[in-house]
Every structure is written in C-alpha cells, then in structure tokens.
Amino acid sequence: MNNNVGIKIKMLREQAGLRQNQVAAYLNVDQSYLSKIEKGERVIAVDLLERLSELYGCDLAIFENDDIDVRPIQLALRAKEITLEDMNIIAEVNHIASNSRYMAKLLGETSNG
C-alpha cells in the first residue's frame, strides 16, 4: 500500500487539531483501525476518503497524487472541544465550499473559453 495516503490523512488530522478518536468517531470506525491507516498498515476505503476530504475541505485527488500540496480549508472555532455533531457540520460546510470552488473554476473556464 502507498504509505503516503496514511501520512496525508495524519497530516490533515493534525492540521485540523483533531485527535484520532475524534476522527474515528466521525468515520464510525475503531481508533485502532484509523491508527493502522495512518501508519500505512491498512488500506482505507474510498467512501472513508470521501468523508475525510469533506471534513478537511480538500479535494479527493490529494490522496492519490503525491505532487499535490495539502491545504485544507481553514476554519476558526471557539469551542473548547469539537464534538461529532460539530465535525458533521464542518464537513457539510466544507462540502459546500468545495463545490463553490469547483463551480467558480468551471465558470472561469467557460467565460475564458
């Protein structure tokens, strides 16, 4: 397995300031499973990668391409502890933001073409 996927997953989690147990709860998997994914010992399913890309507000392509720099959408939160409900809301907002960026890109290409 390509260990870079696990490294990127861990880097995104740390950049977001989340703990493994929080992300594991969001993905509805055991923390040990997520730990093995981050270490490159287990393969992650595509549906879990999609959920992570929404949570972190990044394109799914970052997981398959080693050349893509990882820059998730940055959020500012005032909560002391991020709950599972918070992460679901963050994922929904990031999904909307990602779709907006994609649509803006398409519209830019259409108006320039």
Short mmCIF file of C-alpha atoms in Angstrom, two decimals:
data_model
loop_
_atom_site.label_atom_id
_atom_site.label_comp_id
_atom_site.label_asym_id
_atom_site.label_seq_id
_atom_site.Cartn_x
_atom_site.Cartn_y
_atom_site.Cartn_z
CA MET A 1 0.00 0.00 0.00
CA ASN A 2 1.06 3.55 -0.62
CA ASN A 3 2.05 4.85 2.81
CA ASN A 4 1.67 8.43 1.55
CA VAL A 5 -2.12 8.17 1.88
CA GLY A 6 -1.81 7.40 5.58
CA ILE A 7 0.75 10.17 6.04
CA LYS A 8 -1.60 12.68 4.37
CA ILE A 9 -4.52 11.51 6.49
CA LYS A 10 -2.49 12.01 9.64
CA MET A 11 -1.18 15.40 8.48
CA LEU A 12 -4.69 16.63 7.70
CA ARG A 13 -5.96 15.44 11.07
CA GLU A 14 -3.15 17.19 12.90
CA GLN A 15 -3.57 20.40 10.88
CA ALA A 16 -7.24 20.38 11.85
CA GLY A 17 -6.30 19.96 15.51
CA LEU A 18 -8.26 16.72 15.84
CA ARG A 19 -7.41 13.59 17.76
CA GLN A 20 -7.56 10.11 16.29
CA ASN A 21 -10.51 9.15 18.48
CA GLN A 22 -12.50 12.15 17.22
CA VAL A 23 -11.88 11.35 13.56
CA ALA A 24 -12.51 7.64 14.16
CA ALA A 25 -15.89 8.51 15.71
CA TYR A 26 -16.69 10.74 12.73
CA LEU A 27 -15.82 7.90 10.34
CA ASN A 28 -17.61 5.36 12.57
CA VAL A 29 -14.51 3.14 12.80
CA ASP A 30 -12.28 1.98 15.65
CA GLN A 31 -9.42 4.26 16.61
CA SER A 32 -7.02 1.34 16.14
CA TYR A 33 -8.20 0.99 12.53
CA LEU A 34 -7.53 4.68 11.87
CA SER A 35 -4.13 4.36 13.53
CA LYS A 36 -3.23 1.48 11.19
CA ILE A 37 -4.38 3.50 8.18
CA GLU A 38 -2.20 6.44 9.23
CA LYS A 39 0.77 4.09 9.63
CA GLY A 40 0.16 2.56 6.18
CA GLU A 41 -0.68 -0.84 7.65
CA ARG A 42 -4.28 -0.88 6.39
CA VAL A 43 -5.98 0.23 3.20
CA ILE A 44 -8.73 2.81 3.56
CA ALA A 45 -12.00 2.51 1.67
CA VAL A 46 -12.88 5.19 -0.86
CA ASP A 47 -16.06 6.15 1.00
CA LEU A 48 -13.98 6.94 4.09
CA LEU A 49 -11.58 9.01 1.98
CA GLU A 50 -14.56 10.95 0.64
CA ARG A 51 -15.77 11.65 4.17
CA LEU A 52 -12.27 12.80 5.17
CA SER A 53 -12.00 15.09 2.15
CA GLU A 54 -15.29 16.70 3.17
CA LEU A 55 -14.23 17.01 6.81
CA TYR A 56 -10.95 18.66 5.86
CA GLY A 57 -12.32 20.64 2.92
CA CYS A 58 -9.83 19.30 0.41
CA ASP A 59 -10.05 17.62 -2.96
CA LEU A 60 -10.12 13.84 -3.02
CA ALA A 61 -7.24 13.93 -5.52
CA ILE A 62 -4.73 14.81 -2.79
CA PHE A 63 -4.87 11.22 -1.61
CA GLU A 64 -3.90 9.74 -4.96
CA ASN A 65 -1.37 12.28 -6.19
CA ASP A 66 1.93 12.70 -4.34
CA ASP A 67 2.59 16.03 -6.04
CA ILE A 68 -0.48 17.82 -4.71
CA ASP A 69 0.20 20.03 -1.71
CA VAL A 70 -2.20 19.52 1.18
CA ARG A 71 -4.00 22.75 2.04
CA PRO A 72 -7.36 22.18 3.69
CA ILE A 73 -9.94 24.93 4.14
CA GLN A 74 -9.15 26.72 7.40
CA LEU A 75 -11.90 27.26 9.95
CA ALA A 76 -11.90 29.26 13.15
CA LEU A 77 -13.84 27.72 16.02
CA ARG A 78 -14.37 28.98 19.54
CA ALA A 79 -15.38 25.65 21.03
CA LYS A 80 -13.12 24.09 23.64
CA GLU A 81 -13.95 20.61 22.37
CA ILE A 82 -15.10 19.65 18.88
CA THR A 83 -17.99 17.22 19.01
CA LEU A 84 -19.13 14.67 16.45
CA GLU A 85 -22.02 16.98 15.59
CA ASP A 86 -19.53 19.83 15.04
CA MET A 87 -17.48 17.66 12.68
CA ASN A 88 -20.58 16.74 10.69
CA ILE A 89 -21.47 20.41 10.32
CA ILE A 90 -17.87 21.28 9.38
CA ALA A 91 -17.96 18.55 6.72
CA GLU A 92 -21.21 19.94 5.30
CA VAL A 93 -19.83 23.48 5.17
CA ASN A 94 -16.60 22.26 3.58
CA HIS A 95 -18.58 20.27 1.02
CA ILE A 96 -20.47 23.43 0.05
CA ALA A 97 -17.23 25.43 -0.09
CA SER A 98 -15.54 22.78 -2.26
CA ASN A 99 -18.49 22.73 -4.63
CA SER A 100 -18.41 26.53 -4.82
CA ARG A 101 -14.70 26.50 -5.71
CA TYR A 102 -15.33 23.86 -8.35
CA MET A 103 -18.23 25.83 -9.85
CA ALA A 104 -16.16 29.04 -9.85
CA LYS A 105 -13.40 27.20 -11.67
CA LEU A 106 -15.85 25.88 -14.25
CA LEU A 107 -17.39 29.30 -14.76
CA GLY A 108 -13.95 30.85 -15.14
CA GLU A 109 -13.03 28.29 -17.78
CA THR A 110 -16.34 28.87 -19.61
CA SER A 111 -16.00 32.66 -19.66
CA ASN A 112 -12.37 32.45 -20.79
CA GLY A 113 -13.06 29.87 -23.48
#
